C-alpha cells in the first residue's frame, strides 16, 4: 500500500533504497528534494534516474492532505488552516506572526483525550494519533502557502504531544535534521498539559527540543476542575518534574497560563504563580482565554494588565511572552468546530 514519504526518517529511507538496489547516498538526495527544495512531485526529483522516480511514485505520496478551510485575522494576520486527512479526519494548523518571528503551530493528534474545559479540541475527544508524516506535512503545506520558512515551530495545535510521544519526537527530529528541514532544535517547542511520565522521558532522553507546560492554575482544586488530567498529576509533582528538566537540560521551561476570569486571574493567583515558579528557570506565557463558552471567559483588559504587572514586577527569572493572535483568531479546535457545525447544517438542509 502507498504511504507518505514524510513518515520515513533517513535510516528507513536508506533501508527502502537498499531493497530496490539503490545506494544509500540517494536518501540524502531525496531528503534534500523533499525538505530543502520542497518538491511536490517525484517527477521533479531530477537528481534521480527516471526508473527510481517511478519506483518512488509507486510506493509513496508526497502530500496527502486536502485544504478544507482557511481564515486570516484582519488584526494581526494570524492564519489558520483546516486540513482533511486521507481518512477524512480534520486537523488544524496556525501561523502566528510576531515581530520577526513566524511561528507554525501544529497538531499532534486528531482531537484530544484530556478534556480541558476551556479548549475546543478537548470537546472532540480523541479520534486518533497523527503519524510523523502527518505532523510534518502541516509544516510543509504552510510553508508552501506563504512561501516563507518558519522561524519557530510549536506543538500547540490539537492534541497532547506527550500522548503521541514517538511520532512527535520523530517528526521533530526530521524537522530539525540538517539533511531534512533543518530548523534549529531549540526553535521547536513541544507543549504538554503536564503528562509527568512524558516530561520525565523527555528529560531522561535529553531531547534537544524546547519544552512548554500548560500550567493554567496554581491551585490543585481549580486545576482539576479546568484540566481533569490534573487529578492524576498534581501541581507539586508537575513542578518537580519541570525543575528536574531544567536542571538536567540547562534550559528554561515555558509555562503557559491561559487566563480565565473567575478561575485563575486574580492578584492572589498572580502572586502564587510567582512563588510557585521562582525556583524554576522559566518563561511565562500568559494568554487571555478565547472560548465561545461564556463560562470560560477572559478577564477584562485591566485585569490582564494587572496580572502581567504582578508577575513581571518581581525581579526573578521570569520573562513574559504573550502569544499574540491566539485570542483574536480563535484558539485550537475552534475552526474545526465551526466547520463541523457548517457541515451539519448543510447536510440537514440537503
Ligand atoms: N495539549 C497540549 C498542547 C496543545 S494545547 C497542551 O495542553 O499544552 C496548546 C495550548 O493552547 C495550551 O497551552 C492550552 O492551554 C491553550 N489553549 C487551549 N484552549 C485555549 C483557549 N480557548 N484559549 C486560549 N488558549 C487555549
Ligand atoms: Fe488537550 Fe491541550 Fe486542549 Fe487540554 S488544552 S484538551 S491537553 S489540546
mmCIF file of C-alpha atoms and ligand atoms in Angstrom:
data_model
loop_
_atom_site.group_PDB
_atom_site.id
_atom_site.type_symbol
_atom_site.label_atom_id
_atom_site.label_comp_id
_atom_site.label_asym_id
_atom_site.label_seq_id
_atom_site.Cartn_x
_atom_site.Cartn_y
_atom_site.Cartn_z
ATOM 1 C CA UNK A 1 0.000 0.000 0.000
ATOM 2 C CA UNK A 2 1.235 3.506 -0.818
ATOM 3 C CA UNK A 3 2.356 5.569 2.179
ATOM 4 C CA UNK A 4 3.608 9.075 2.839
ATOM 5 C CA UNK A 5 7.331 9.508 2.244
ATOM 6 C CA UNK A 6 7.252 12.058 5.089
ATOM 7 C CA UNK A 7 6.772 9.149 7.511
ATOM 8 C CA UNK A 8 10.289 7.868 6.801
ATOM 9 C CA UNK A 9 13.391 9.075 8.562
ATOM 10 C CA UNK A 10 16.710 8.874 6.757
ATOM 11 C CA UNK A 11 17.592 5.405 8.120
ATOM 12 C CA UNK A 12 14.275 3.998 6.883
ATOM 13 C CA UNK A 13 14.742 5.654 3.532
ATOM 14 C CA UNK A 14 18.182 4.039 3.220
ATOM 15 C CA UNK A 15 16.585 0.689 4.030
ATOM 16 C CA UNK A 16 13.946 1.177 1.350
ATOM 17 C CA UNK A 17 16.556 2.238 -1.194
ATOM 18 C CA UNK A 18 18.609 -0.889 -0.418
ATOM 19 C CA UNK A 19 15.525 -3.001 -1.105
ATOM 20 C CA UNK A 20 15.353 -1.571 -4.630
ATOM 21 C CA UNK A 21 19.097 -1.801 -5.197
ATOM 22 C CA UNK A 22 19.856 1.910 -4.824
ATOM 23 C CA UNK A 23 22.868 3.286 -2.893
ATOM 24 C CA UNK A 24 22.367 4.947 0.491
ATOM 25 C CA UNK A 25 23.502 8.410 -0.623
ATOM 26 C CA UNK A 26 20.289 8.675 -2.615
ATOM 27 C CA UNK A 27 18.499 9.102 0.721
ATOM 28 C CA UNK A 28 20.249 12.439 1.180
ATOM 29 C CA UNK A 29 19.231 13.476 -2.309
ATOM 30 C CA UNK A 30 15.636 12.574 -1.578
ATOM 31 C CA UNK A 31 15.658 14.409 1.776
ATOM 32 C CA UNK A 32 17.086 17.438 0.068
ATOM 33 C CA UNK A 33 14.416 17.381 -2.650
ATOM 34 C CA UNK A 34 11.607 16.909 -0.110
ATOM 35 C CA UNK A 35 12.675 19.209 2.706
ATOM 36 C CA UNK A 36 15.101 21.773 1.278
ATOM 37 C CA UNK A 37 13.815 22.168 -2.266
ATOM 38 C CA UNK A 38 10.171 21.477 -1.361
ATOM 39 C CA UNK A 39 9.468 19.434 -4.461
ATOM 40 C CA UNK A 40 5.871 18.302 -4.551
ATOM 41 C CA UNK A 41 6.154 15.841 -7.417
ATOM 42 C CA UNK A 42 8.552 12.896 -7.771
ATOM 43 C CA UNK A 43 8.864 13.784 -11.461
ATOM 44 C CA UNK A 44 10.868 16.835 -10.345
ATOM 45 C CA UNK A 45 13.464 14.795 -8.419
ATOM 46 C CA UNK A 46 15.979 15.430 -11.159
ATOM 47 C CA UNK A 47 18.975 14.050 -9.242
ATOM 48 C CA UNK A 48 17.385 10.571 -9.513
ATOM 49 C CA UNK A 49 17.056 8.323 -12.537
ATOM 50 C CA UNK A 50 13.692 8.093 -14.248
ATOM 51 C CA UNK A 51 13.403 4.499 -13.043
ATOM 52 C CA UNK A 52 13.922 5.459 -9.379
ATOM 53 C CA UNK A 53 11.449 8.323 -9.661
ATOM 54 C CA UNK A 54 8.849 5.878 -10.989
ATOM 55 C CA UNK A 55 9.506 3.429 -8.134
ATOM 56 C CA UNK A 56 9.114 6.224 -5.568
ATOM 57 C CA UNK A 57 5.893 7.297 -7.232
ATOM 58 C CA UNK A 58 4.574 3.739 -6.967
ATOM 59 C CA UNK A 59 5.381 3.445 -3.260
ATOM 60 C CA UNK A 60 4.899 6.884 -1.782
ATOM 61 C CA UNK A 61 2.831 10.030 -1.567
ATOM 62 C CA UNK A 62 4.485 13.422 -1.178
ATOM 63 C CA UNK A 63 1.303 15.124 0.033
ATOM 64 C CA UNK A 64 -1.816 13.540 1.494
ATOM 65 C CA UNK A 65 -3.899 16.460 2.819
ATOM 66 C CA UNK A 66 -6.618 18.499 1.175
ATOM 67 C CA UNK A 67 -7.205 22.027 2.437
ATOM 68 C CA UNK A 68 -10.703 22.288 3.839
ATOM 69 C CA UNK A 69 -10.767 25.843 5.193
ATOM 70 C CA UNK A 70 -8.578 28.882 5.876
ATOM 71 C CA UNK A 71 -9.062 32.082 7.873
ATOM 72 C CA UNK A 72 -6.838 35.103 8.338
ATOM 73 C CA UNK A 73 -7.171 37.516 11.229
ATOM 74 C CA UNK A 74 -7.649 41.047 9.965
ATOM 75 C CA UNK A 75 -5.993 42.367 13.113
ATOM 76 C CA UNK A 76 -2.659 40.636 13.173
ATOM 77 C CA UNK A 77 -2.560 38.397 10.059
ATOM 78 C CA UNK A 78 -2.676 35.166 12.065
ATOM 79 C CA UNK A 79 -3.611 32.436 9.613
ATOM 80 C CA UNK A 80 -5.450 29.293 10.453
ATOM 81 C CA UNK A 81 -5.837 26.214 8.240
ATOM 82 C CA UNK A 82 -8.097 23.203 8.394
ATOM 83 C CA UNK A 83 -6.785 20.120 6.575
ATOM 84 C CA UNK A 84 -8.634 16.964 5.624
ATOM 85 C CA UNK A 85 -6.532 13.846 6.119
ATOM 86 C CA UNK A 86 -6.561 10.760 3.897
ATOM 87 C CA UNK A 87 -9.138 9.015 6.104
ATOM 88 C CA UNK A 88 -11.418 12.061 6.235
ATOM 89 C CA UNK A 89 -10.470 13.320 9.712
ATOM 90 C CA UNK A 90 -9.682 17.010 10.005
ATOM 91 C CA UNK A 91 -6.945 18.879 11.858
ATOM 92 C CA UNK A 92 -5.885 22.491 12.290
ATOM 93 C CA UNK A 93 -2.597 24.351 11.975
ATOM 94 C CA UNK A 94 -1.878 28.031 12.594
ATOM 95 C CA UNK A 95 0.705 30.619 11.541
ATOM 96 C CA UNK A 96 1.397 33.398 14.038
ATOM 97 C CA UNK A 97 3.438 36.452 13.046
ATOM 98 C CA UNK A 98 5.105 38.317 15.867
ATOM 99 C CA UNK A 99 7.893 40.836 15.304
ATOM 100 C CA UNK A 100 10.465 38.927 13.286
ATOM 101 C CA UNK A 101 9.073 35.560 14.213
ATOM 102 C CA UNK A 102 6.926 33.369 12.020
ATOM 103 C CA UNK A 103 5.657 30.590 14.238
ATOM 104 C CA UNK A 104 3.971 27.489 12.854
ATOM 105 C CA UNK A 105 1.626 25.925 15.383
ATOM 106 C CA UNK A 106 0.907 22.290 14.556
ATOM 107 C CA UNK A 107 -1.363 19.469 15.728
ATOM 108 C CA UNK A 108 -0.138 16.140 17.086
ATOM 109 C CA UNK A 109 -3.439 14.251 17.363
ATOM 110 C CA UNK A 110 -6.924 14.354 15.856
ATOM 111 C CA UNK A 111 -8.793 15.675 18.897
ATOM 112 C CA UNK A 112 -7.556 15.176 22.447
ATOM 113 C CA UNK A 113 -8.486 12.844 25.292
ATOM 114 C CA UNK A 114 -7.778 15.281 28.109
ATOM 115 C CA UNK A 115 -10.952 17.346 28.065
ATOM 116 C CA UNK A 116 -9.644 20.674 29.362
ATOM 117 C CA UNK A 117 -12.834 22.655 29.882
ATOM 118 C CA UNK A 118 -11.763 25.842 28.072
ATOM 119 C CA UNK A 119 -10.399 24.037 24.997
ATOM 120 C CA UNK A 120 -12.410 23.340 21.846
ATOM 121 C CA UNK A 121 -10.175 20.389 20.921
ATOM 122 C CA UNK A 122 -10.969 18.774 24.264
ATOM 123 C CA UNK A 123 -14.641 18.631 23.269
ATOM 124 C CA UNK A 124 -13.835 16.392 20.297
ATOM 125 C CA UNK A 125 -12.451 13.556 22.411
ATOM 126 C CA UNK A 126 -9.528 11.640 20.930
ATOM 127 C CA UNK A 127 -10.055 10.290 17.424
ATOM 128 C CA UNK A 128 -6.525 9.137 16.627
ATOM 129 C CA UNK A 129 -2.827 9.930 16.751
ATOM 130 C CA UNK A 130 -1.131 11.643 13.828
ATOM 131 C CA UNK A 131 1.769 9.880 12.130
ATOM 132 C CA UNK A 132 5.155 11.641 11.959
ATOM 133 C CA UNK A 133 4.474 12.374 8.284
ATOM 134 C CA UNK A 134 1.113 13.968 9.065
ATOM 135 C CA UNK A 135 2.763 16.206 11.645
ATOM 136 C CA UNK A 136 5.469 17.222 9.171
ATOM 137 C CA UNK A 137 3.056 17.732 6.270
ATOM 138 C CA UNK A 138 1.356 20.585 8.147
ATOM 139 C CA UNK A 139 4.674 22.438 8.210
ATOM 140 C CA UNK A 140 5.459 21.841 4.538
ATOM 141 C CA UNK A 141 1.993 22.886 3.408
ATOM 142 C CA UNK A 142 2.019 26.101 5.444
ATOM 143 C CA UNK A 143 5.447 26.959 4.114
ATOM 144 C CA UNK A 144 4.148 26.433 0.574
ATOM 145 C CA UNK A 145 1.126 28.604 1.319
ATOM 146 C CA UNK A 146 3.152 31.614 2.451
ATOM 147 C CA UNK A 147 6.388 30.985 0.565
ATOM 148 C CA UNK A 148 8.345 31.537 3.744
ATOM 149 C CA UNK A 149 10.106 29.315 6.267
ATOM 150 C CA UNK A 150 9.013 29.299 9.899
ATOM 151 C CA UNK A 151 11.404 30.702 12.470
ATOM 152 C CA UNK A 152 9.739 28.559 15.150
ATOM 153 C CA UNK A 153 7.520 25.506 15.347
ATOM 154 C CA UNK A 154 5.286 24.839 18.348
ATOM 155 C CA UNK A 155 3.323 21.644 19.038
ATOM 156 C CA UNK A 156 0.397 23.647 20.388
ATOM 157 C CA UNK A 157 -2.336 22.752 17.950
ATOM 158 C CA UNK A 158 -4.789 19.914 18.514
ATOM 159 C CA UNK A 159 -3.795 17.067 20.780
ATOM 160 C CA UNK A 160 -1.455 16.198 23.608
ATOM 161 C CA UNK A 161 2.038 15.642 22.179
ATOM 162 C CA UNK A 162 3.217 13.557 25.144
ATOM 163 C CA UNK A 163 0.440 11.048 24.440
ATOM 164 C CA UNK A 164 1.774 10.577 20.902
ATOM 165 C CA UNK A 165 5.363 10.737 22.061
ATOM 166 C CA UNK A 166 7.161 8.636 19.453
ATOM 167 C CA UNK A 167 5.589 10.266 16.400
ATOM 168 C CA UNK A 168 6.061 13.728 17.867
ATOM 169 C CA UNK A 169 9.756 13.170 18.559
ATOM 170 C CA UNK A 170 10.330 11.522 15.184
ATOM 171 C CA UNK A 171 8.678 14.422 13.383
ATOM 172 C CA UNK A 172 10.722 16.950 15.379
ATOM 173 C CA UNK A 173 13.886 15.015 14.512
ATOM 174 C CA UNK A 174 13.169 15.237 10.787
ATOM 175 C CA UNK A 175 12.159 18.903 11.077
ATOM 176 C CA UNK A 176 15.491 19.656 12.764
ATOM 177 C CA UNK A 177 17.668 17.223 10.800
ATOM 178 C CA UNK A 178 20.332 19.250 8.978
ATOM 179 C CA UNK A 179 19.711 16.961 5.996
ATOM 180 C CA UNK A 180 15.972 17.409 6.420
ATOM 181 C CA UNK A 181 14.017 20.541 7.219
ATOM 182 C CA UNK A 182 16.992 21.855 9.237
ATOM 183 C CA UNK A 183 15.222 24.105 11.737
ATOM 184 C CA UNK A 184 17.223 24.725 14.945
ATOM 185 C CA UNK A 185 16.297 22.190 17.617
ATOM 186 C CA UNK A 186 15.547 24.807 20.255
ATOM 187 C CA UNK A 187 13.218 26.559 17.864
ATOM 188 C CA UNK A 188 10.920 23.568 18.113
ATOM 189 C CA UNK A 189 8.722 23.591 21.228
ATOM 190 C CA UNK A 190 6.725 20.648 22.499
ATOM 191 C CA UNK A 191 3.830 21.726 24.708
ATOM 192 C CA UNK A 192 2.241 19.433 27.281
ATOM 193 C CA UNK A 193 -0.697 19.758 29.630
ATOM 194 C CA UNK A 194 1.543 18.198 32.261
ATOM 195 C CA UNK A 195 1.850 14.485 31.458
ATOM 196 C CA UNK A 196 4.584 13.770 34.010
ATOM 197 C CA UNK A 197 5.821 10.439 32.565
ATOM 198 C CA UNK A 198 6.235 12.201 29.200
ATOM 199 C CA UNK A 199 8.184 15.077 30.772
ATOM 200 C CA UNK A 200 10.407 12.571 32.592
ATOM 201 C CA UNK A 201 11.058 10.602 29.433
ATOM 202 C CA UNK A 202 11.810 13.810 27.519
ATOM 203 C CA UNK A 203 14.279 14.744 30.279
ATOM 204 C CA UNK A 204 15.920 11.309 30.511
ATOM 205 C CA UNK A 205 16.326 11.055 26.754
ATOM 206 C CA UNK A 206 17.908 14.523 26.780
ATOM 207 C CA UNK A 207 15.665 15.660 23.969
ATOM 208 C CA UNK A 208 17.143 18.807 22.435
ATOM 209 C CA UNK A 209 13.789 20.449 21.733
ATOM 210 C CA UNK A 210 12.218 23.129 23.927
ATOM 211 C CA UNK A 211 9.532 22.241 26.444
ATOM 212 C CA UNK A 212 6.381 24.136 27.418
ATOM 213 C CA UNK A 213 3.974 23.142 30.164
ATOM 214 C CA UNK A 214 0.387 24.369 30.264
ATOM 215 C CA UNK A 215 0.086 25.192 33.929
ATOM 216 C CA UNK A 216 -3.073 27.315 33.833
ATOM 217 C CA UNK A 217 -3.633 27.292 37.582
ATOM 218 C CA UNK A 218 -1.606 27.246 40.771
ATOM 219 C CA UNK A 219 -4.335 25.616 42.811
ATOM 220 C CA UNK A 220 -4.913 21.856 42.567
ATOM 221 C CA UNK A 221 -8.656 22.128 43.128
ATOM 222 C CA UNK A 222 -9.139 24.702 40.370
ATOM 223 C CA UNK A 223 -6.698 22.994 38.048
ATOM 224 C CA UNK A 224 -8.549 19.708 38.458
ATOM 225 C CA UNK A 225 -11.767 21.483 37.556
ATOM 226 C CA UNK A 226 -10.458 23.025 34.353
ATOM 227 C CA UNK A 227 -7.909 20.316 33.450
ATOM 228 C CA UNK A 228 -9.184 16.907 34.611
ATOM 229 C CA UNK A 229 -5.772 15.285 33.882
ATOM 230 C CA UNK A 230 -4.513 17.232 36.887
ATOM 231 C CA UNK A 231 -6.195 14.680 39.174
ATOM 232 C CA UNK A 232 -3.606 12.192 38.014
ATOM 233 C CA UNK A 233 -0.651 14.599 38.006
ATOM 234 C CA UNK A 234 -0.846 17.120 40.866
ATOM 235 C CA UNK A 235 0.878 20.503 40.707
ATOM 236 C CA UNK A 236 3.716 19.833 43.171
ATOM 237 C CA UNK A 237 4.802 16.704 41.272
ATOM 238 C CA UNK A 238 4.492 18.593 37.995
ATOM 239 C CA UNK A 239 6.710 21.383 39.303
ATOM 240 C CA UNK A 240 9.269 18.820 40.477
ATOM 241 C CA UNK A 241 9.336 17.271 37.008
ATOM 242 C CA UNK A 242 9.684 20.725 35.440
ATOM 243 C CA UNK A 243 12.529 21.609 37.776
ATOM 244 C CA UNK A 244 14.315 18.320 37.097
ATOM 245 C CA UNK A 245 14.021 19.048 33.378
ATOM 246 C CA UNK A 246 15.592 22.498 33.682
ATOM 247 C CA UNK A 247 18.403 21.162 35.855
ATOM 248 C CA UNK A 248 19.223 18.271 33.593
ATOM 249 C CA UNK A 249 18.876 20.175 30.301
ATOM 250 C CA UNK A 250 20.183 23.521 31.475
ATOM 251 C CA UNK A 251 17.352 25.111 29.543
ATOM 252 C CA UNK A 252 14.390 27.224 30.508
ATOM 253 C CA UNK A 253 10.962 25.688 30.582
ATOM 254 C CA UNK A 254 7.992 27.760 29.382
ATOM 255 C CA UNK A 255 4.851 27.799 31.488
ATOM 256 C CA UNK A 256 1.694 28.520 29.546
ATOM 257 C CA UNK A 257 -1.007 30.225 31.570
ATOM 258 C CA UNK A 258 -4.414 30.704 29.962
ATOM 259 C CA UNK A 259 -6.181 33.474 31.847
ATOM 260 C CA UNK A 260 -9.742 32.529 32.761
ATOM 261 C CA UNK A 261 -11.761 35.072 34.634
ATOM 262 C CA UNK A 262 -13.217 33.635 37.869
ATOM 263 C CA UNK A 263 -10.737 30.724 37.834
ATOM 264 C CA UNK A 264 -7.127 31.806 37.833
ATOM 265 C CA UNK A 265 -6.758 35.536 37.095
ATOM 266 C CA UNK A 266 -6.810 37.282 40.468
ATOM 267 C CA UNK A 267 -3.957 39.246 42.028
ATOM 268 C CA UNK A 268 -3.578 36.438 44.589
ATOM 269 C CA UNK A 269 -3.209 33.930 41.740
ATOM 270 C CA UNK A 270 -0.508 36.078 40.157
ATOM 271 C CA UNK A 271 1.423 36.226 43.416
ATOM 272 C CA UNK A 272 1.132 32.486 43.930
ATOM 273 C CA UNK A 273 2.276 31.900 40.367
ATOM 274 C CA UNK A 274 5.448 33.839 41.096
ATOM 275 C CA UNK A 275 6.019 31.882 44.305
ATOM 276 C CA UNK A 276 5.416 28.559 42.633
ATOM 277 C CA UNK A 277 7.781 29.180 39.741
ATOM 278 C CA UNK A 278 10.516 31.270 41.291
ATOM 279 C CA UNK A 279 12.836 28.302 41.881
ATOM 280 C CA UNK A 280 12.495 27.187 38.286
ATOM 281 C CA UNK A 281 14.335 28.863 35.392
ATOM 282 C CA UNK A 282 11.374 29.653 33.215
ATOM 283 C CA UNK A 283 9.464 31.916 30.916
ATOM 284 C CA UNK A 284 5.791 32.512 31.435
ATOM 285 C CA UNK A 285 3.418 32.815 28.552
ATOM 286 C CA UNK A 286 0.172 34.454 29.569
ATOM 287 C CA UNK A 287 -2.734 34.017 27.162
ATOM 288 C CA UNK A 288 -6.188 35.501 27.769
ATOM 289 C CA UNK A 289 -8.641 32.687 27.090
ATOM 290 C CA UNK A 290 -10.536 32.675 23.851
ATOM 291 C CA UNK A 291 -13.564 30.479 24.187
ATOM 292 C CA UNK A 292 -17.077 30.517 22.829
ATOM 293 C CA UNK A 293 -18.235 29.099 26.115
ATOM 294 C CA UNK A 294 -19.280 32.006 28.368
ATOM 295 C CA UNK A 295 -18.187 30.115 31.469
ATOM 296 C CA UNK A 296 -14.562 30.312 30.359
ATOM 297 C CA UNK A 297 -14.245 33.991 29.547
ATOM 298 C CA UNK A 298 -11.037 36.017 29.559
ATOM 299 C CA UNK A 299 -10.634 38.659 32.296
ATOM 300 C CA UNK A 300 -11.061 42.330 31.440
ATOM 301 C CA UNK A 301 -8.113 44.107 29.784
ATOM 302 C CA UNK A 302 -7.380 45.901 33.040
ATOM 303 C CA UNK A 303 -7.271 42.636 34.958
ATOM 304 C CA UNK A 304 -4.953 41.077 32.385
ATOM 305 C CA UNK A 305 -2.662 44.102 32.634
ATOM 306 C CA UNK A 306 -2.632 43.886 36.417
ATOM 307 C CA UNK A 307 -1.857 40.172 36.315
ATOM 308 C CA UNK A 308 1.006 40.760 33.920
ATOM 309 C CA UNK A 309 2.373 43.541 36.054
ATOM 310 C CA UNK A 310 2.282 41.403 39.177
ATOM 311 C CA UNK A 311 4.183 38.527 37.666
ATOM 312 C CA UNK A 312 6.582 40.724 35.760
ATOM 313 C CA UNK A 313 7.230 43.098 38.581
ATOM 314 C CA UNK A 314 9.218 40.645 40.626
ATOM 315 C CA UNK A 315 12.887 40.692 39.940
ATOM 316 C CA UNK A 316 13.103 36.999 39.213
ATOM 317 C CA UNK A 317 13.926 34.861 36.257
ATOM 318 C CA UNK A 318 10.527 35.256 34.744
ATOM 319 C CA UNK A 319 10.006 36.759 31.353
ATOM 320 C CA UNK A 320 6.643 37.426 29.964
ATOM 321 C CA UNK A 321 5.677 36.499 26.447
ATOM 322 C CA UNK A 322 2.191 36.997 25.305
ATOM 323 C CA UNK A 323 1.143 34.939 22.355
ATOM 324 C CA UNK A 324 -0.374 37.445 20.022
ATOM 325 C CA UNK A 325 -3.140 36.492 17.714
ATOM 326 C CA UNK A 326 -4.230 33.476 19.679
ATOM 327 C CA UNK A 327 -7.007 35.349 21.394
ATOM 328 C CA UNK A 328 -8.133 37.096 18.248
ATOM 329 C CA UNK A 329 -8.114 34.359 15.676
ATOM 330 C CA UNK A 330 -9.786 31.596 17.688
ATOM 331 C CA UNK A 331 -7.900 29.044 19.753
ATOM 332 C CA UNK A 332 -7.101 25.487 18.850
ATOM 333 C CA UNK A 333 -10.013 23.327 17.770
ATOM 334 C CA UNK A 334 -12.344 26.215 17.090
ATOM 335 C CA UNK A 335 -12.047 26.324 13.315
ATOM 336 C CA UNK A 336 -12.681 22.584 13.339
ATOM 337 C CA UNK A 337 -15.792 23.071 15.460
ATOM 338 C CA UNK A 338 -17.092 25.835 13.198
ATOM 339 C CA UNK A 339 -16.518 23.712 10.124
ATOM 340 C CA UNK A 340 -18.365 20.756 11.681
ATOM 341 C CA UNK A 341 -21.353 22.972 12.502
ATOM 342 C CA UNK A 342 -21.410 24.289 8.945
ATOM 343 C CA UNK A 343 -21.274 20.750 7.540
ATOM 344 C CA UNK A 344 -24.071 19.611 9.835
ATOM 345 C CA UNK A 345 -26.255 22.489 8.678
ATOM 346 C CA UNK A 346 -25.502 21.697 5.040
ATOM 347 C CA UNK A 347 -26.305 18.017 5.416
ATOM 348 C CA UNK A 348 -29.543 18.846 7.242
ATOM 349 C CA UNK A 349 -30.669 21.197 4.501
ATOM 350 C CA UNK A 350 -29.959 18.585 1.797
HETATM 351 N N1 LIG B 1 -2.180 19.609 24.701
HETATM 352 C C1 LIG B 1 -1.063 20.460 24.779
HETATM 353 C C2 LIG B 1 -0.778 21.221 23.503
HETATM 354 C C3 LIG B 1 -1.960 21.725 22.745
HETATM 355 S S1 LIG B 1 -2.954 22.942 23.570
HETATM 356 C C4 LIG B 1 -1.220 21.431 25.951
HETATM 357 O O1 LIG B 1 -2.299 21.486 26.538
HETATM 358 O O2 LIG B 1 -0.234 22.070 26.273
HETATM 359 C C5 LIG B 1 -1.903 24.351 23.358
HETATM 360 C C6 LIG B 1 -2.171 25.492 24.269
HETATM 361 O O3 LIG B 1 -3.420 26.108 23.950
HETATM 362 C C7 LIG B 1 -2.233 25.113 25.742
HETATM 363 O O4 LIG B 1 -1.352 25.938 26.480
HETATM 364 C C8 LIG B 1 -3.673 25.384 26.112
HETATM 365 O O5 LIG B 1 -3.782 25.719 27.473
HETATM 366 C C9 LIG B 1 -4.031 26.513 25.153
HETATM 367 N N2 LIG B 1 -5.471 26.695 24.929
HETATM 368 C C10 LIG B 1 -6.408 25.748 24.792
HETATM 369 N N3 LIG B 1 -7.638 26.304 24.660
HETATM 370 C C11 LIG B 1 -7.470 27.641 24.710
HETATM 371 C C12 LIG B 1 -8.355 28.761 24.638
HETATM 372 N N4 LIG B 1 -9.670 28.583 24.487
HETATM 373 N N5 LIG B 1 -7.825 29.989 24.739
HETATM 374 C C13 LIG B 1 -6.500 30.163 24.887
HETATM 375 N N6 LIG B 1 -5.612 29.165 24.951
HETATM 376 C C14 LIG B 1 -6.085 27.911 24.869
HETATM 377 FE FE1 LIG B 2 -5.902 18.629 25.000
HETATM 378 FE FE2 LIG B 2 -4.185 20.687 25.300
HETATM 379 FE FE3 LIG B 2 -6.784 21.123 24.658
HETATM 380 FE FE4 LIG B 2 -6.151 20.242 27.091
HETATM 381 S S1 LIG B 2 -5.556 22.213 26.165
HETATM 382 S S2 LIG B 2 -7.816 19.444 25.786
HETATM 383 S S3 LIG B 2 -4.451 18.908 26.675
HETATM 384 S S4 LIG B 2 -5.278 20.070 23.413
#
